[in-house]
Tab-separated table of C-alpha atoms and ligand atoms in Angstrom:
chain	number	residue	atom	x	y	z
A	16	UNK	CA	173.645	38.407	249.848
A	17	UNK	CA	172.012	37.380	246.731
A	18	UNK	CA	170.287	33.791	246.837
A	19	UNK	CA	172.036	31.658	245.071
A	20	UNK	CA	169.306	30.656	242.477
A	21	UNK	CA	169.464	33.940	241.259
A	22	UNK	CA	171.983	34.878	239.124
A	23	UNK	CA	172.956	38.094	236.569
A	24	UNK	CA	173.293	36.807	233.440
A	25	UNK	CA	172.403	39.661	231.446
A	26	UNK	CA	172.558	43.492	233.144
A	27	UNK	CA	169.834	46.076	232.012
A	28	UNK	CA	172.877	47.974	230.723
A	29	UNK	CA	174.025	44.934	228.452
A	30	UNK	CA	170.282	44.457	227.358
A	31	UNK	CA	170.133	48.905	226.709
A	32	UNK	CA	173.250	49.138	224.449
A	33	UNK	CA	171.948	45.580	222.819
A	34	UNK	CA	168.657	47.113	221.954
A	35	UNK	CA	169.942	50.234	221.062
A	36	UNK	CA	172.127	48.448	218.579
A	37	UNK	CA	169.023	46.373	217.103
A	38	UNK	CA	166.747	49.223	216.708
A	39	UNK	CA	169.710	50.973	214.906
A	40	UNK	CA	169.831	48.007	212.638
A	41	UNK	CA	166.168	47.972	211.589
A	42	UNK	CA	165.881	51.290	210.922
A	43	UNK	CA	168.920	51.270	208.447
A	44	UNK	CA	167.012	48.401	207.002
A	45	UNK	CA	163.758	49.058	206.678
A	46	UNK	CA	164.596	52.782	205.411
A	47	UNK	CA	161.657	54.644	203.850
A	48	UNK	CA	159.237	51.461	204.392
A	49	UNK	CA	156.323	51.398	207.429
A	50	UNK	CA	156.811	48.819	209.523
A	51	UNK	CA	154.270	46.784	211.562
A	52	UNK	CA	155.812	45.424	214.561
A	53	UNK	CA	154.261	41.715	216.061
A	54	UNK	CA	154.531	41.805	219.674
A	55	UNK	CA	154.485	37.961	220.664
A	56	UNK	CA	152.404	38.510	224.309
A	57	UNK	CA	153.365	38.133	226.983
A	58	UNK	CA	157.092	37.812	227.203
A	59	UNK	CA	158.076	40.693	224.313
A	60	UNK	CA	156.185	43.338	225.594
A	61	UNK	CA	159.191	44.979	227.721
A	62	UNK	CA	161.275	44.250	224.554
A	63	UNK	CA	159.130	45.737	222.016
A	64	UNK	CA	158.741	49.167	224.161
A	65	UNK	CA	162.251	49.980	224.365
A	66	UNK	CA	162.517	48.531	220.890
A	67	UNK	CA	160.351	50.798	218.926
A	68	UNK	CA	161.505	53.940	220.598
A	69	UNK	CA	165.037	53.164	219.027
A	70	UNK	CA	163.452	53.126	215.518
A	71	UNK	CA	163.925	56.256	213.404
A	72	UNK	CA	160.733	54.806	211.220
A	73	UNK	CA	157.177	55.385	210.614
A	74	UNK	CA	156.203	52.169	212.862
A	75	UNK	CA	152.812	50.437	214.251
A	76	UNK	CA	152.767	47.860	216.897
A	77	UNK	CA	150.372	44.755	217.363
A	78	UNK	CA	149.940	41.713	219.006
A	79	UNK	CA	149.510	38.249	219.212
A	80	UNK	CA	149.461	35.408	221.919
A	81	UNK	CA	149.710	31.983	221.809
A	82	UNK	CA	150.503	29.274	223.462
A	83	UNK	CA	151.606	25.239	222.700
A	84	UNK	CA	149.711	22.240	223.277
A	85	UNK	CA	150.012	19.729	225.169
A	86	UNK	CA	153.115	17.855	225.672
A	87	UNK	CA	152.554	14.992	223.075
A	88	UNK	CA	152.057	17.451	220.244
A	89	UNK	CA	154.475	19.837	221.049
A	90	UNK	CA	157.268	18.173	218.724
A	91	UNK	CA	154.726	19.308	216.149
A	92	UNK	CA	154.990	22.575	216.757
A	93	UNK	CA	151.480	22.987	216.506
A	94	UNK	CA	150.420	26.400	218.863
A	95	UNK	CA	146.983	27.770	219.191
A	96	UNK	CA	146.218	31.089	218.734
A	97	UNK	CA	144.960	32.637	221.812
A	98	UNK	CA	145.037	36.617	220.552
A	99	UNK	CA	145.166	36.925	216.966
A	100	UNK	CA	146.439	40.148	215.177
A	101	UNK	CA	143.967	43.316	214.770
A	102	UNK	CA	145.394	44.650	211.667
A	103	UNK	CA	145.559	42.943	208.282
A	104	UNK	CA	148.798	42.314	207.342
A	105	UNK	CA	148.543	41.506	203.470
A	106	UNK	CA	150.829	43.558	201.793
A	107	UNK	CA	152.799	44.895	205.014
A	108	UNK	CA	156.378	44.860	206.340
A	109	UNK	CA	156.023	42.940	209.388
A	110	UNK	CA	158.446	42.250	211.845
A	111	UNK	CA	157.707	39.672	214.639
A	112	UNK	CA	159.336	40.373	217.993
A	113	UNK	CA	159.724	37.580	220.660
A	114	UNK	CA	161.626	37.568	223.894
A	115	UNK	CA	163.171	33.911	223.715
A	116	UNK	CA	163.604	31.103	221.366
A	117	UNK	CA	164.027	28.182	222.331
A	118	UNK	CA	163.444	24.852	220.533
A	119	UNK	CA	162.058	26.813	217.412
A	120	UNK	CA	158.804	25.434	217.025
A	121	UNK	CA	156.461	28.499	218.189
A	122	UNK	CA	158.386	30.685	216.259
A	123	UNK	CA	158.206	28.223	213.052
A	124	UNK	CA	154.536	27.704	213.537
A	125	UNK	CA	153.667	31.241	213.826
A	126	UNK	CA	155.408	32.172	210.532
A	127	UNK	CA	153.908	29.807	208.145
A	128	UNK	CA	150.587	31.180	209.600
A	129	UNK	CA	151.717	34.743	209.188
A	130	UNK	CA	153.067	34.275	205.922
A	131	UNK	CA	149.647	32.630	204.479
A	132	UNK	CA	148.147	36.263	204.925
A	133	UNK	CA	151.039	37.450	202.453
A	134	UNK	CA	152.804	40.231	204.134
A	135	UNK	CA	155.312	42.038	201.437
A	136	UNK	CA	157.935	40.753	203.975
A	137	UNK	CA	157.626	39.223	207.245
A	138	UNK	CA	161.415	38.799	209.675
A	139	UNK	CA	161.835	37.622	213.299
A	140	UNK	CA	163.344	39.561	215.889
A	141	UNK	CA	164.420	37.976	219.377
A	142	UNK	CA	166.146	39.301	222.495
A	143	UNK	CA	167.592	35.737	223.391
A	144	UNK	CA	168.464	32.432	221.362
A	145	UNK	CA	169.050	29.301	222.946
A	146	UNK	CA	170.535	27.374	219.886
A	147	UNK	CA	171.736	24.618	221.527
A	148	UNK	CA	167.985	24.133	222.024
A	149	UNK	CA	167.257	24.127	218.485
A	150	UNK	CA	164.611	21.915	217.505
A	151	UNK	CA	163.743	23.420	213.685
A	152	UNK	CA	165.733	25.497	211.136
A	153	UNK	CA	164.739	28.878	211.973
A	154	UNK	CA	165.743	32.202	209.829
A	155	UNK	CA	166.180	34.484	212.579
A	156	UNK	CA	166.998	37.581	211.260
A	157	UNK	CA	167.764	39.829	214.348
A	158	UNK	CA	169.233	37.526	217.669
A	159	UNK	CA	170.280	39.909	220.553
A	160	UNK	CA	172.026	37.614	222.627
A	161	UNK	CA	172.977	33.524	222.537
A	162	UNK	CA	172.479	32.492	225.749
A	163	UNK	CA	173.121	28.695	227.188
A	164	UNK	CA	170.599	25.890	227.659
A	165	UNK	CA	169.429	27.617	231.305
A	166	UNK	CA	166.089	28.483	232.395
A	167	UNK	CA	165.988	32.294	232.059
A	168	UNK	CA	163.551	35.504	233.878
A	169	UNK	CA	163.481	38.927	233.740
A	170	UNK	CA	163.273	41.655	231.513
A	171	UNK	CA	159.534	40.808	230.581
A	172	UNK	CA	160.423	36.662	230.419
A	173	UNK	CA	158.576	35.164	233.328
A	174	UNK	CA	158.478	31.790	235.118
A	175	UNK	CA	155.470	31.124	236.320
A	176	UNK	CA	153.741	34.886	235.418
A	177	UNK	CA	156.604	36.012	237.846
A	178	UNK	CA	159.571	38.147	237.776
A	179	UNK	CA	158.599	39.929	234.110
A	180	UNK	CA	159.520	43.095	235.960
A	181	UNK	CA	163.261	42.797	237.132
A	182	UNK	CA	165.678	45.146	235.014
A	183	UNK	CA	168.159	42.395	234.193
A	184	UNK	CA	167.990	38.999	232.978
A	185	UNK	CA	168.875	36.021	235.379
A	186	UNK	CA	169.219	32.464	235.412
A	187	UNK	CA	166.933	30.504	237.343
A	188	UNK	CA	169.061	27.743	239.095
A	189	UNK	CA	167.648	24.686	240.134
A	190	UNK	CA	168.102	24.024	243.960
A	191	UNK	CA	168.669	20.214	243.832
A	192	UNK	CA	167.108	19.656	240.724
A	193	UNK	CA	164.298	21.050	241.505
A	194	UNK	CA	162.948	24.407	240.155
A	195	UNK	CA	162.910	26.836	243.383
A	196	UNK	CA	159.858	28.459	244.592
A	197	UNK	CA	158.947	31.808	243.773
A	198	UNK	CA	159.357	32.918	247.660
A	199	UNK	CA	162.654	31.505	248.230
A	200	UNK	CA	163.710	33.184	244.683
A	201	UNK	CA	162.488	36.607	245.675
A	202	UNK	CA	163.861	36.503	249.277
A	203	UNK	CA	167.257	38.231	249.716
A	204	UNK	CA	169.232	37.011	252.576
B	326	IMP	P1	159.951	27.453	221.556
B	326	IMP	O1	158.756	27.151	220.719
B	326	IMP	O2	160.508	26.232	222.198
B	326	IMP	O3	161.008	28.243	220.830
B	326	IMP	O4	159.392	28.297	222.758
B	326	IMP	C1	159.655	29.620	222.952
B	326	IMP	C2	158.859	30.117	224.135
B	326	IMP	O5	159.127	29.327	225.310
B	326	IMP	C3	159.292	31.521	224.493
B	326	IMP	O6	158.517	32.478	223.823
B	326	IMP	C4	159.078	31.565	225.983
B	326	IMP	O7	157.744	31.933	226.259
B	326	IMP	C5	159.290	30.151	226.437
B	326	IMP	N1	160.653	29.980	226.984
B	326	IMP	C6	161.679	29.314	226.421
B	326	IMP	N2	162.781	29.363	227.173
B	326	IMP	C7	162.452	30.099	228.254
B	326	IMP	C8	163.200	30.519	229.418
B	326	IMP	O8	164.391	30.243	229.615
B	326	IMP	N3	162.513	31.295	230.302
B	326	IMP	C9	161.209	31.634	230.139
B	326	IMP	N4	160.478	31.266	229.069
B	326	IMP	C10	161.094	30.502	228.136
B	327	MG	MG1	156.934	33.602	224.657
């Protein structure tokens, strides 16, 4: 029997036809351009590799990492840039992919900052959207799935640096209001 913190939300099949879909969708519109795809590390990486194999385009990847400060500036969406981009961007069609967003504010950041190196178009693509979570108007131009205001894993999205590698996407359910170990997720009994 499955534990009962873990839960399916999202099957790898759901997330293959999804991303099939997507890719389709890029490469109708970004016909006859080159496209430079922004990996956001860590979380996109499974996303962006099944991604970019779906897109019928002349395409280059890179990537960046970042992560928010501390919890008192966080409202401010201010990140730090922990891995910035190798190539220059000025002038390119760049298309950021991220595996979640949630309150906006990484995303929003990380635009503006993208934008001041002017690409000739810069668009956000994201496996998951939590809008209920919404902090910040965000144009997001590809959205795979909504999902609700639940801690998610899988599929490259981690908790903790764990579970990145399970084929679907579950929801992590608090045991008592408590966020459950990583043991007592993993066991099966
Ligand atoms: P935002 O700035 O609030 O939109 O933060 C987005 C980032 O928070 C994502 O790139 C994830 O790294 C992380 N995140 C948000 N929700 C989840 C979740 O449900 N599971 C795992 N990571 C999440
Ligand atoms: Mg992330």
């Amino acid at each position: 029997m499955m534990p009962s913190v873990k839960e399916v939300l999202l099957s790898s099949e759901d997330i293959k036809e999804k991303v099939r879909e997507i890719g389709e969708r890029i490469t109708e519109d970004y016909r006859g351009q080159r496209l430079l795809l922004v990996g956001i590390l860590r979380g996109a990486v499974v996303f962006l590799s099944d991604l970019m194999r779906h897109l019928q385009l002349p395409c280059e990847i890179d990537f960046m990492e970042v992560s928010s400060y501390g919890a008192d500036t966080t409202s401010s969406g201010v990140v730090r840039i922990l891995k910035d981009l190798q190539e220059d961007i000025t002038g390119r069609h760049v298309l950021i992919v991220e595996d979640i967003i949630d309150t906006g504010l990484t995303l929003s950041y990380l635009r503006r900052s993208l934008l001041a190196r002017k690409p000739a178009s810069l668009e956000i693509c994201a496996l998951l959207s939590k809008p209920s979570r919404r902090k910040i108007d965000l144009d997001v131009k590809y959205v795979g799935f909504e999902v609700p205001d639940e801690f998610v894993v899988g599929y490259g999205i981690d908790f903790a640096g764990a579970y990145r590698n399970l084929s679907d996407i579950h929801a992590l359910k608090p045991e008592g209001g408590r966020q459950p170990s990583l043991p007592t997720f993993l066991s099966e009994d």
